[in-house]
Amino acid sequence: MSNLESPPGQRQSYAREILGEGLFSKLESSKVLVVGAGGIGCELLKNLVLTGFGYIEIIDLDTIDLSNLNRQFLFQKQHIKKSKALVAKETASNFNPSVKILAHHDNVKDPKFGVGFFQKFDLVMNALDNLDARRWVNRMCVASNVPLVESGTTGFLGQVQPIIKGLTQCYDCTPKPVPKTYPVCTIRSTPSTPIHCIVWAKTWLFNQLFGEDDENEEQELDKAVADGEDAAEIDNLRKEARQMRDLRTSLISWSNEEELRSSAEKVFRKVYKQDIERLLSMDEMWKHRPVKPVPLDYDNIVAPPNPSEADGQAASVGPGAEEAEKGEVGATQGSSSGLKDQRSLSLKENVELFIQSTVALAKRASASPTEPLSFDKDDEDALDFVAASSNLRSKVYSIEEKTRFQVKEMAGNIIPAIATTNAIIAGMLVIQSLQVLKGAWQEARYVNLSRGTNRLLTSLKCEPPSRDCPVCQETYVPVRLNVAKVTLAQVIETLKKPRANKGGEEDGSGGEGGLGMDPELEVSTYEASRLLSDPDFDDNLEKSLSQIGIVNGKVLSVVDEDGGKANVNLLIEEDDAMGEGQVGLPEAGRLPDLLDKAPKVEERKEEDEDDGFVVEEVDKKNLPLPPSATRGKRKRVGEEKGVEVELEGKKRELENGHEQADEEPDQPSSKKLKGDENVESRQDQDVIVLD
Amino acid sequence: MTDTPNSVASSSRPSAHSQRYDRQLRLWASSGQASLEKSNILIIGANSLSSQIIKNLVLPGVGSFTILDDANVDPADMGVNFFLQPGQSQGRSAAQEMASLLSQLNENVEHNFKIESPQALLASKPGYFRSFSLVISVNQPPEFDLALSDLLWSIEPPRPQVPLLKIRSSGMVAEMTIDIKELGIVETHPDSIIDLRLTNPFPELVAFAESFNLATTDSLTHSHIPFVVILLKKLEEWKAKNGGSPPSTKSREEFVTLINSSRQPGNLDEENFDEAIAALGKHVWRPLSSDHVGAGGVPSEIRELFKDARCEVLSSHSTNFWLMVRALRDFVDNSPTKSLPLTGSLPDMKSLSATYVGLQNVYRNKATEDLETFTRILGQVCVNAGVRGGSGAIDEDEIQAFVKHAGYLKLIRGRSERERRERPRTDAVTMAFLDPVNPCTFQHHIAFRASDLFYLKHARYPGSSRTFSRNLRNQDLDAQGRSRGSKPDHGADGGGGEGEGEGDPRKAKRSKSNESDEMVANGEAAGVGAGSDVEMAVETCVNHEGHGEEEEEEEEEEKEEEEPCFEEDVRLLAKEAESVIKSLGISTDGEEMEKIHDSLKEMVRSGHCSLPPTTALMGGVVAQEAIKILTRQYVPADDLVIYDGIQQALGVFKL
Ligand SMILES: [Zn+2]
């Protein structure tokens, strides 16, 4: 095929002519990185290939799912379950084999994609679907001084943001909202909205029965008592947890179908009857709660003495009903929709679905006992389980029930996603990339796509960096060293050495020079949020970096205890050739300046947004953030389990549509939709913290 | 898995169909999806832009699409059209190649192609064009677009109208004009459809509120009085004190004080009062200042509908929309408070569950009652109009959706291309140049119009040679072209080789590609800064002469053509623009002229070539509006959308 195609140079003749030879040849010779091969990524890859980009690398961790095919057009049915990055590359290369495309079916956060990796690119383009990876890439680009074009879409909305270190705001210059959290007792004992029940089913019950052993549970409960939550109630929860462990064992070690089913029934009896009865026995708890839960009786439901009564009027009503009627979600279309997952199940059906899905999941869990299951919205059994168990809980607490379709949206934090929006945003992404490659920073625009019919696109000049940004206002220094042969103390020592004279060393090494940090400065060190040392905690100083988990690709942050200097982040590059105690800093001419920290800014007041409808999808995975982002709260090695790091600036004012989710977050994440009414259930997120 | 045929799991899980469309069903629901799947779309012009548009229609699952074009694949289009197969598509019918490659994106979509000249077909079989639910004409000649617009505009009920989207693109700019004769949209997706009727309560709601006592000493009870009740009671209290008048704009603060006076001292758990105060703007002040709009009052836009001739004069051909608007008018007339039907939606609020359920029932029962009344009136309206089946002729779900959105209906009544040309809205044009927020994009419309006139005069587009224009516009009507077109497969698998260079003008060698190769060879490149830099472009584009030695064969063809000279074309185009400027009433001594002139230069410089980021973006914009029209959900742009990739802006105008 390739011998028949148009000669090189002719293929992109239009682009060449319109863009001009100078820019066009830049495209041909530049190296760009695309992070994400989803909805935006597919469109983007196509555009890059058509426009004449010559070298593209693409990273994506995901595999292809049926629900991707309504927009991710490089994939087809036969590709389901295959790597997005690899298939995208294959399809795009097929169109133009002369473009060099390198695909990585991998996590962009893998250490192998360190600063060294990022630095080889002229431009990075984000086509991601979660906050965590966006933050990561933003930080790597800032650290590597590589321009980034960030993007995202939600339904009809989208945005593109060019990020150039020092010239524009970076992704973290504007605070991002944190996930909504719930008090543990609300989730475990006193739910009042559908989302409480869904969170319970998805993050608690599912994990208790099939998920990773939650070693933090005890500590969480300890802390809850310490924080003044009802001690008796907490004690109950402890007991419950022990019983759950027994049930889990019986579920996983089944010998025949019947036995398994009866184990599933036991789970039902426990969580919907015994636990509820015990709760009811705590008079204190219900004194101020006029609506008490009603336990469910398995036998009565399955074989009712009086059938008409037990199968009852399925959906009870309660707060949250409005949401189902909101046009935005558009889920409930009443009788004619006929969609199987949009009908309400009767109580009996819900019970049956609970048993069936528990059995199905138990079989899978027992097939590979070492691999705990994790909730995935595209896992039908898992979704059945969460839908059934949350609705049964809603029944117990007289909370409105949700259809499976709705539960999927709430539990899976599903963001509506369509081809058209992605096409528009990916087109704009290329336009911004051209500005960046041209070096026309002043022409680059922060572009917003809104739903309004008067102004579809709004383009704004890029703001300069925020002085108090915890990411781009810090110093980043790549260091080469042998992690087994250098101690933490030696690293700090090197930083405090005076700088070598500029132009002194010809061989490119930093020679004997240091970073010129004030030797008197009291510093603490972190790896992400993990405290490694501080002036009162020196256990780790004499350990080698590898012993304290600082290996290739990690970032070692050195923080001024007095807060006068901005953090210095050392980007670790392993180099076995380096000797004992040797810390290779960049040559003197390329050594970054040490920065002062901006004066601390008062936290902005919480405000409610009153227009638009989507604010942000937040990924809860991998929070806590690096110390620079969390600032302050410190934990020592080994201590961090079970304690949620408090994030600064919980919810801040956001511009309309300024921050959005993207198409389809694939990790557990949360989103917030806003309306002008009290649509609390839509804002609810699924992280439990102790308050 | 335990899926037995009759398991609950298998009966409650979505089908593969709804799983595929899951992410979009959350935007337009199954009703929108069904409309989409019923649609059949005609796309005129097989080129890189139309392939992007079609892709975005095939993915969400339109019923069928047909590509109409008699041109063979243009080698220059090969590199920018993702839905042509290098090494295979050369020399074949572009419509056929694209249809077959695009159809692979979604097996549920039926694909067709028609290898005929659009102009010839329009002349010989106009009925063909009327058989689609939507027509999209991409980069077609101006006189064709006008004739097509006239044809589709002339369709009268009961034949369903056929909206027309006309798309033009050139380099970094593009525009879309939408001809919609009339589109009544029910599901406009407003932010909220909650209507609490606080300023205009119905008897059952008043009675419900009366059962509460704001002066109760029980703190638990007090902190769970729903905010709706608090506001109703406080409004009553205010009216009692003020001779029956509600709080005025001036007394808003006083009213807030009155609400706060009922808070229980020392009770910290009074979120319900906070909710009451937060709800004032939307549910009290707005209705009070706008004749109860948002509380059952009829918004002015809906009043306009009531006065419309189509509402007045019904017939058996009347659309469901108008039948229901008429029923709505009668409903309001019959309502004691002259209110719209109640939606019945209630927001979350702090209250006891039992209270909430009680309140919800009050609203729901009233909503149900209103729906029944409406349906009864609609039945009468249908009978009077001579619609067979009475209200039963309209789907229950459709009636329900209409009643829920009664306060948010939207009617788009557009203009035809002829009207726009003959009687443009000059006031809109003036405003277009005055947008305080966004960069102005309207000058490109003038440039497109001017290049249309240029084309009519010179048989080519500015900045582009004649063969190229012919190729782009595919408007060559010679018999040979058509007969060749109807047997597109002669090239078979041999690829482009034998099919090429047989004198078919649409095979199109000219061109752009040769020139740009030239530019490289001569090393007279534009350098960095092109694209947005018109001056730079001037230099580049003057260089349209001379040919590479290996291009001998093509040189023969090209010699027959006059090579466009940049400056000369700009001058000629500016001349054409004069009449457009005049017809639009633009003053010739303001900043507008500078913008227009820049745009004209850009038009010549880009010579109607397509640039991938532009086609990608425009492909999204066009398909998005098409989907809104087909689903009759959300509000489509009306009626001119202009994209400007240089300023990175997208303007919407009503011309
Ligand atoms: Zn920043």
JSON list of N, CA and C in Angstrom, two decimals, chain A residues 496 517-522:
[
{"chain": "A", "resi": 496, "resn": "LYS", "atom": "N", "xyz": [23.26, 22.48, 49.48]},
{"chain": "A", "resi": 496, "resn": "LYS", "atom": "CA", "xyz": [23.70, 23.64, 50.27]},
{"chain": "A", "resi": 496, "resn": "LYS", "atom": "C", "xyz": [25.09, 24.13, 49.88]},
{"chain": "A", "resi": 517, "resn": "MET", "atom": "N", "xyz": [22.01, 26.62, 48.02]},
{"chain": "A", "resi": 517, "resn": "MET", "atom": "CA", "xyz": [20.99, 26.84, 49.05]},
{"chain": "A", "resi": 517, "resn": "MET", "atom": "C", "xyz": [21.68, 27.34, 50.32]},
{"chain": "A", "resi": 518, "resn": "ASP", "atom": "N", "xyz": [21.04, 28.22, 51.03]},
{"chain": "A", "resi": 518, "resn": "ASP", "atom": "CA", "xyz": [21.61, 28.76, 52.26]},
{"chain": "A", "resi": 518, "resn": "ASP", "atom": "C", "xyz": [21.92, 27.62, 53.24]},
{"chain": "A", "resi": 519, "resn": "PRO", "atom": "N", "xyz": [23.20, 27.47, 53.64]},
{"chain": "A", "resi": 519, "resn": "PRO", "atom": "CA", "xyz": [23.58, 26.35, 54.52]},
{"chain": "A", "resi": 519, "resn": "PRO", "atom": "C", "xyz": [22.86, 26.40, 55.87]},
{"chain": "A", "resi": 520, "resn": "GLU", "atom": "N", "xyz": [22.41, 27.56, 56.24]},
{"chain": "A", "resi": 520, "resn": "GLU", "atom": "CA", "xyz": [21.74, 27.69, 57.54]},
{"chain": "A", "resi": 520, "resn": "GLU", "atom": "C", "xyz": [20.27, 27.27, 57.47]},
{"chain": "A", "resi": 521, "resn": "LEU", "atom": "N", "xyz": [19.78, 27.13, 56.27]},
{"chain": "A", "resi": 521, "resn": "LEU", "atom": "CA", "xyz": [18.35, 26.86, 56.09]},
{"chain": "A", "resi": 521, "resn": "LEU", "atom": "C", "xyz": [17.94, 25.53, 56.73]},
{"chain": "A", "resi": 522, "resn": "GLU", "atom": "N", "xyz": [16.88, 25.57, 57.50]},
{"chain": "A", "resi": 522, "resn": "GLU", "atom": "CA", "xyz": [16.36, 24.32, 58.07]},
{"chain": "A", "resi": 522, "resn": "GLU", "atom": "C", "xyz": [15.36, 23.73, 57.09]}
]
